[in-house]
mmCIF file of C-alpha atoms and ligand atoms in Angstrom:
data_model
loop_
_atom_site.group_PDB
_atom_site.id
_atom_site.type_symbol
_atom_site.label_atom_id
_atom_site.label_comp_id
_atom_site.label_asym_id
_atom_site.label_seq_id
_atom_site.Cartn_x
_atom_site.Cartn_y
_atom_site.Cartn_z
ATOM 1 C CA UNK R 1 -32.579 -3.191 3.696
ATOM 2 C CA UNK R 2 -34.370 -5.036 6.041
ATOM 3 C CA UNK R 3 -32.043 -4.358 8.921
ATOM 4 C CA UNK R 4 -29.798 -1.484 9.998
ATOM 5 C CA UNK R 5 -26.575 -1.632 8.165
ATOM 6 C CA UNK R 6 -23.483 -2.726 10.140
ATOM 7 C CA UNK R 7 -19.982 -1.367 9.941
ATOM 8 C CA UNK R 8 -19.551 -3.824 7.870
ATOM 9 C CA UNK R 9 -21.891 -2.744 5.475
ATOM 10 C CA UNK R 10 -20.559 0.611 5.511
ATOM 11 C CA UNK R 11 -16.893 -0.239 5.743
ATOM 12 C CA UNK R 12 -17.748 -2.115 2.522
ATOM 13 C CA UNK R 13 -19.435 0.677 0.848
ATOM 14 C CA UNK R 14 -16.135 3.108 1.876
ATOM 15 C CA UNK R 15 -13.898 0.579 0.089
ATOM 16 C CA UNK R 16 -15.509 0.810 -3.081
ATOM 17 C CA UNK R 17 -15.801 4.225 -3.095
ATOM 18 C CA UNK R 18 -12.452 4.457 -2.161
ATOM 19 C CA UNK R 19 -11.888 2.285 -5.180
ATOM 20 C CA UNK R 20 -14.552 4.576 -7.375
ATOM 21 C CA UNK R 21 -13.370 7.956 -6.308
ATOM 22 C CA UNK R 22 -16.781 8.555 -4.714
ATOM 23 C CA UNK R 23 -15.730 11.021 -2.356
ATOM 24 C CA UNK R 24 -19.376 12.072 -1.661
ATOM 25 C CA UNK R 25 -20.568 8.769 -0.376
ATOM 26 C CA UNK R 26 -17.330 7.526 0.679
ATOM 27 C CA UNK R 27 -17.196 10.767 3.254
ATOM 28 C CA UNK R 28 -21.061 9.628 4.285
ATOM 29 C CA UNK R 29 -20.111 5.900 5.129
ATOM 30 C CA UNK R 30 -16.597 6.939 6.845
ATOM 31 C CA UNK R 31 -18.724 9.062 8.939
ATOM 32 C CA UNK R 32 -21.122 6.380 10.357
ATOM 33 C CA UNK R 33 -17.995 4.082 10.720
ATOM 34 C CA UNK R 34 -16.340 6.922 12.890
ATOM 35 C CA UNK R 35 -19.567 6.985 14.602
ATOM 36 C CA UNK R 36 -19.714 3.016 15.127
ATOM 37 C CA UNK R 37 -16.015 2.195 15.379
ATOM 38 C CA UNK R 38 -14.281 5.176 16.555
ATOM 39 C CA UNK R 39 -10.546 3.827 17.294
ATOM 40 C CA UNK R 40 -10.468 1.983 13.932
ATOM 41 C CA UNK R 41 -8.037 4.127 11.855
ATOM 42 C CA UNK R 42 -8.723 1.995 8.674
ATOM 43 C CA UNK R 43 -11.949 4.507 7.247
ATOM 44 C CA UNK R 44 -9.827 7.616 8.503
ATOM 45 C CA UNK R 45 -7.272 6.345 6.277
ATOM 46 C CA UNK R 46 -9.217 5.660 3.164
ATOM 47 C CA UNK R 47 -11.120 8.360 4.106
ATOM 48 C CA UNK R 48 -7.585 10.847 4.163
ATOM 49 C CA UNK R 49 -6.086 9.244 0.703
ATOM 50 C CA UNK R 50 -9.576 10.204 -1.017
ATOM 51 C CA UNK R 51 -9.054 13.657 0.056
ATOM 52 C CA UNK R 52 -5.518 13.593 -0.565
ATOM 53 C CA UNK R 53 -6.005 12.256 -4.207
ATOM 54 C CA UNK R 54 -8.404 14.942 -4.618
ATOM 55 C CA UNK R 55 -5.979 17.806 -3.549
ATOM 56 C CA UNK R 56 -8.314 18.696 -0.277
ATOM 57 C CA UNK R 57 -5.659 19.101 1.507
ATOM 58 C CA UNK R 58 -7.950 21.054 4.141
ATOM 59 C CA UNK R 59 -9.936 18.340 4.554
ATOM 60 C CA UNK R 60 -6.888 16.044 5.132
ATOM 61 C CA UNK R 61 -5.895 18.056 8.247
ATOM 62 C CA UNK R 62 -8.976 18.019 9.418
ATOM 63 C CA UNK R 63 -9.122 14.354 9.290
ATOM 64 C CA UNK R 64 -5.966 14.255 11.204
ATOM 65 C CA UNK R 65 -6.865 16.539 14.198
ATOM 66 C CA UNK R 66 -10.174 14.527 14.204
ATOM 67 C CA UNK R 67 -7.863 11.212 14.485
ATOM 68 C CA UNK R 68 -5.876 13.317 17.246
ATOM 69 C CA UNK R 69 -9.142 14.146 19.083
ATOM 70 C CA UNK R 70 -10.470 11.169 18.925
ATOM 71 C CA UNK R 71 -7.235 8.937 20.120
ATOM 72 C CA UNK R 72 -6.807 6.791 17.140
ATOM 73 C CA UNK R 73 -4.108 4.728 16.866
ATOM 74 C CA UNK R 74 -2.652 4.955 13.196
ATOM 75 C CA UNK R 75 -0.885 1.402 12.267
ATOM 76 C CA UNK R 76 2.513 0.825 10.505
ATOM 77 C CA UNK R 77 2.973 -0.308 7.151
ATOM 78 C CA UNK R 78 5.458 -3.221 6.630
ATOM 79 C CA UNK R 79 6.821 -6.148 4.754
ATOM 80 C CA UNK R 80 8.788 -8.693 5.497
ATOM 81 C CA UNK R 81 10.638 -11.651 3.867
ATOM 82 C CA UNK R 82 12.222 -14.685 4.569
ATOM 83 C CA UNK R 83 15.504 -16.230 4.393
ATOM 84 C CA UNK R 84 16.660 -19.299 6.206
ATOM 85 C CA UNK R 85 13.570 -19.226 8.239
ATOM 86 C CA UNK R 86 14.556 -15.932 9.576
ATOM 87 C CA UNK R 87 12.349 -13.366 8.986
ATOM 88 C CA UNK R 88 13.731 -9.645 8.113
ATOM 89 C CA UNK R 89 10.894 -6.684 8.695
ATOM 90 C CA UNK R 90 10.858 -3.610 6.120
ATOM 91 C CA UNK R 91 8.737 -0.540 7.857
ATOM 92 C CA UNK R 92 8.829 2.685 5.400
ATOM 93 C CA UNK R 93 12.172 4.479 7.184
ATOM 94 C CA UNK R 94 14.175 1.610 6.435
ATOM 95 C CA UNK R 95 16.849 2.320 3.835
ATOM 96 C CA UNK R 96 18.354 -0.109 1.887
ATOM 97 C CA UNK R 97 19.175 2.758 -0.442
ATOM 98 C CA UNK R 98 21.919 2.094 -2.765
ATOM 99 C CA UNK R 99 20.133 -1.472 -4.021
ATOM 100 C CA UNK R 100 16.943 -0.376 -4.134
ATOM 101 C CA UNK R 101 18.231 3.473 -6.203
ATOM 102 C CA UNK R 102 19.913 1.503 -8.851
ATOM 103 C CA UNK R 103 16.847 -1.004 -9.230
ATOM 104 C CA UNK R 104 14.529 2.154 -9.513
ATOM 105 C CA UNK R 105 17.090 3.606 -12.523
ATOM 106 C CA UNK R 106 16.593 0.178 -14.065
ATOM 107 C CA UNK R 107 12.537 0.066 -13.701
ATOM 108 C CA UNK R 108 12.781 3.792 -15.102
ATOM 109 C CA UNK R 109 14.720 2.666 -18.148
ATOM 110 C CA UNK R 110 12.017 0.412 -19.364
ATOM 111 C CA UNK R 111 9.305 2.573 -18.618
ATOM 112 C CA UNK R 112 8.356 2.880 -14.873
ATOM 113 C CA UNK R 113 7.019 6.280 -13.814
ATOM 114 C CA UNK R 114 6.543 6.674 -9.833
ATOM 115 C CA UNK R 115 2.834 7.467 -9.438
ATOM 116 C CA UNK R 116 1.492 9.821 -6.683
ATOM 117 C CA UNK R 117 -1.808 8.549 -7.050
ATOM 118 C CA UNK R 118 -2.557 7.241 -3.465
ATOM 119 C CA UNK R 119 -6.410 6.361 -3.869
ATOM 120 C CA UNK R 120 -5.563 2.730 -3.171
ATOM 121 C CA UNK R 121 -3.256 3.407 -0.489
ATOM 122 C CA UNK R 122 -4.397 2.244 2.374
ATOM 123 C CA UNK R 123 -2.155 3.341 4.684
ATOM 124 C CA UNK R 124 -1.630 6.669 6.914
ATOM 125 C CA UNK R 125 0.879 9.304 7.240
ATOM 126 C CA UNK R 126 3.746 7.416 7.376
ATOM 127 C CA UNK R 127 3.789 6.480 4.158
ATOM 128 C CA UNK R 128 3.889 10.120 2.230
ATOM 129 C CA UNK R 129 4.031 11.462 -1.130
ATOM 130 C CA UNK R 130 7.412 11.884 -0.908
ATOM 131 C CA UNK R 131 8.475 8.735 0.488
ATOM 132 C CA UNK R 132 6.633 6.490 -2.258
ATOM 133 C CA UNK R 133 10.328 5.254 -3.355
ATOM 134 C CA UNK R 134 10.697 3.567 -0.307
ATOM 135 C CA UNK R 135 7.761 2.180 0.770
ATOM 136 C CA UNK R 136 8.413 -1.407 2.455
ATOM 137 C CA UNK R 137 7.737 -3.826 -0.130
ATOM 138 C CA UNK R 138 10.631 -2.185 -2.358
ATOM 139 C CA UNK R 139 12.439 -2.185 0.474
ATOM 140 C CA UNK R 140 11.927 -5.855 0.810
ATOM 141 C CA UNK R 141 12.456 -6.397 -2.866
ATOM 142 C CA UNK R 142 16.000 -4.898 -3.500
ATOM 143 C CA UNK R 143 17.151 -6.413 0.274
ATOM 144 C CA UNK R 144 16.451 -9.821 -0.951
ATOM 145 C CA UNK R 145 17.508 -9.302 -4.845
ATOM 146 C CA UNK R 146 20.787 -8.199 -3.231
ATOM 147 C CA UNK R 147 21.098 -10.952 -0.649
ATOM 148 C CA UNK R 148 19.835 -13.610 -3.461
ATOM 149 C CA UNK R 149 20.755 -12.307 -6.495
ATOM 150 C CA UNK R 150 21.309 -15.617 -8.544
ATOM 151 C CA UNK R 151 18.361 -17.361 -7.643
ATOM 152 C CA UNK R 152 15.662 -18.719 -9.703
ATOM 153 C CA UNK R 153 13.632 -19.079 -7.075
ATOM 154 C CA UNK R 154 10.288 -16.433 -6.640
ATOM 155 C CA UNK R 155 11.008 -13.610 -4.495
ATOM 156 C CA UNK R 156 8.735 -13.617 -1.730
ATOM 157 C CA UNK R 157 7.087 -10.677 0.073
ATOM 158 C CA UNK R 158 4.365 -10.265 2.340
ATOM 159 C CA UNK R 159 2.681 -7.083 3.693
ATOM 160 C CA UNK R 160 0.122 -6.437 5.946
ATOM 161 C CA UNK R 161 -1.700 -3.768 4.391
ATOM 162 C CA UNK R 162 -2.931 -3.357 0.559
ATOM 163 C CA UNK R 163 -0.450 -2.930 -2.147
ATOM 164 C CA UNK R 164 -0.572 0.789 -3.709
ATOM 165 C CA UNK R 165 -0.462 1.717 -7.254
ATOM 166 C CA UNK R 166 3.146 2.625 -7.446
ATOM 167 C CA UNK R 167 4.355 -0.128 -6.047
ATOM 168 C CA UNK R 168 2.383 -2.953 -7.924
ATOM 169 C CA UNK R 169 3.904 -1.151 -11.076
ATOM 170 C CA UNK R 170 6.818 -1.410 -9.947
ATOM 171 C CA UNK R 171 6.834 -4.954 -9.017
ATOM 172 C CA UNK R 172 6.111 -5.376 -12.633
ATOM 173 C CA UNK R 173 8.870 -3.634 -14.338
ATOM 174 C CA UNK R 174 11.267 -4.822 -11.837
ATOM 175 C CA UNK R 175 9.968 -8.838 -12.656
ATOM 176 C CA UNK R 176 10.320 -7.716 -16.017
ATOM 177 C CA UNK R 177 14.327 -5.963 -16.070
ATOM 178 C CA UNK R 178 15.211 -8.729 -13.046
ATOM 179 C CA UNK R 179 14.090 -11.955 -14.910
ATOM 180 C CA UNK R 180 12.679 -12.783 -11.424
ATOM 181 C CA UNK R 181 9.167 -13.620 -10.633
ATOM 182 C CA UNK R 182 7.897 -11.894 -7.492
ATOM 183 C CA UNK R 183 5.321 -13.069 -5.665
ATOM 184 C CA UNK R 184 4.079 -10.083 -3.148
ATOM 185 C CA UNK R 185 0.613 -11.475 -0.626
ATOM 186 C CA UNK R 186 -0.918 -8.164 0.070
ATOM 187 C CA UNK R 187 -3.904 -7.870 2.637
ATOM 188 C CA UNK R 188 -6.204 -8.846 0.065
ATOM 189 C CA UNK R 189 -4.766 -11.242 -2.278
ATOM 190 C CA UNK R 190 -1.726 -13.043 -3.753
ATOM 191 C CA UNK R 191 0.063 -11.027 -6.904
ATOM 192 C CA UNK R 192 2.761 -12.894 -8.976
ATOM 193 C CA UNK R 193 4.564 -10.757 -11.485
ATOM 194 C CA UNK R 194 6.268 -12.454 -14.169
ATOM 195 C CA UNK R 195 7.530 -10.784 -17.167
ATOM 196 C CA UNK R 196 6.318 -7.314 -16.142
ATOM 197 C CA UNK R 197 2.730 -8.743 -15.928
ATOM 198 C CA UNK R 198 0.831 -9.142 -12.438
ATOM 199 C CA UNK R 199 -1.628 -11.772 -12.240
ATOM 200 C CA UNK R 200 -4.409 -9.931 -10.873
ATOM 201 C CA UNK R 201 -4.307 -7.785 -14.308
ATOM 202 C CA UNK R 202 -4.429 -4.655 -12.094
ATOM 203 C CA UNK R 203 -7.428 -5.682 -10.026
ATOM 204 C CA UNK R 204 -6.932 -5.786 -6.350
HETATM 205 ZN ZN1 ZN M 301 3.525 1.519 -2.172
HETATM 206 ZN ZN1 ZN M 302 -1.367 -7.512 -8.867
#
């Protein structure tokens, strides 16, 4: 290259090895991004789900001190939705349990199996293993199929950071046993899931 790469180079180069399961280079470019961007907690993040996808759990609590250490900042995942032109904000805790429990026993009927596979989550501790059922955008889902439950209208959902594996298969079943088409804007791109089908055919 003719000139020094940027951190925009490398934060590049950690995405798709975050995407690639290259944990090798994907540690090497994190490294020069904690170098050049030390508050950012988005390459600790990655950084942490590649590790945590790969079982190093070490490695993962390392990370975390290191974020500790180093004063970072970790951001909050959420959703939100609109009805009326008032807007209704999902964060992980929320519960919304009953609706969203008997939509999950419906998903599972036809097929859906919650995935632990968080190497294109990117978002931090707040959004665990075990709280994968509840992350926002289901949240947001079941609150508005049980607010609008007779619409044929889309169901609408935005979040502000990238939709994980789990959830964008669960959009699909749930399109599919609902009837509904849901249209979820992620940070990188639209999805609409109709008929248990995304339109990004699983690349995002
Ligand atoms: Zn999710
Ligand atoms: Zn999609």
């Amino acid at each position: 290259m003719p000139h020094k790469p940027d951190s925009l180079i490398w934060s590049s180069l950690l995405n798709v090895c975050a995407t690639k399961r290259n944990i090798k280079y994907g540690e090497m470019a994190a490294r020069k991004l904690f170098a050049l961007d030390p508050l950012n907690a988005g390459p600790y993040i990655l950084l942490s789900n590649m590790y945590a996808s790969d079982g190093r759990w070490k490695d993962v609590a390392a990370l975390r001190s290191l974020m500790k250490t180093n004063n970072v900042k970790k951001f909050a995942a959420y959703s939100w939705v609109d009805i009326n032109n008032e807007v209704h904000k999902f964060v992980a805790n929320d519960r919304i349990h009953k609706e969203l429990d008997d939509l999950i026993k419906k998903v599972q009927e036809v097929g859906y199996k919650p995935s632990t596979n968080l190497v294109l989550h990117d978002v931090g501790e707040q959004e665990k293993l075990e709280s994968i059922s509840y992350h926002s955008e289901k949240l947001a889902l079941a609150f508005m199929l049980m607010k609008r439950p007779h619409e044929s209208m889309p169901v609408r959902i935005l979040k502000n950071l990238r939709v994980c594996g789990d959830c964008h298969a669960f959009m699909k079943f749930s399109s599919k046993v609902t009837g509904r088409t849901i249209v979820l804007r992620d940070s990188n791109r639209f999805h609409h899931f109709v008929g248990g089908k995304c339109s990004c055919n699983d690349h995002w």
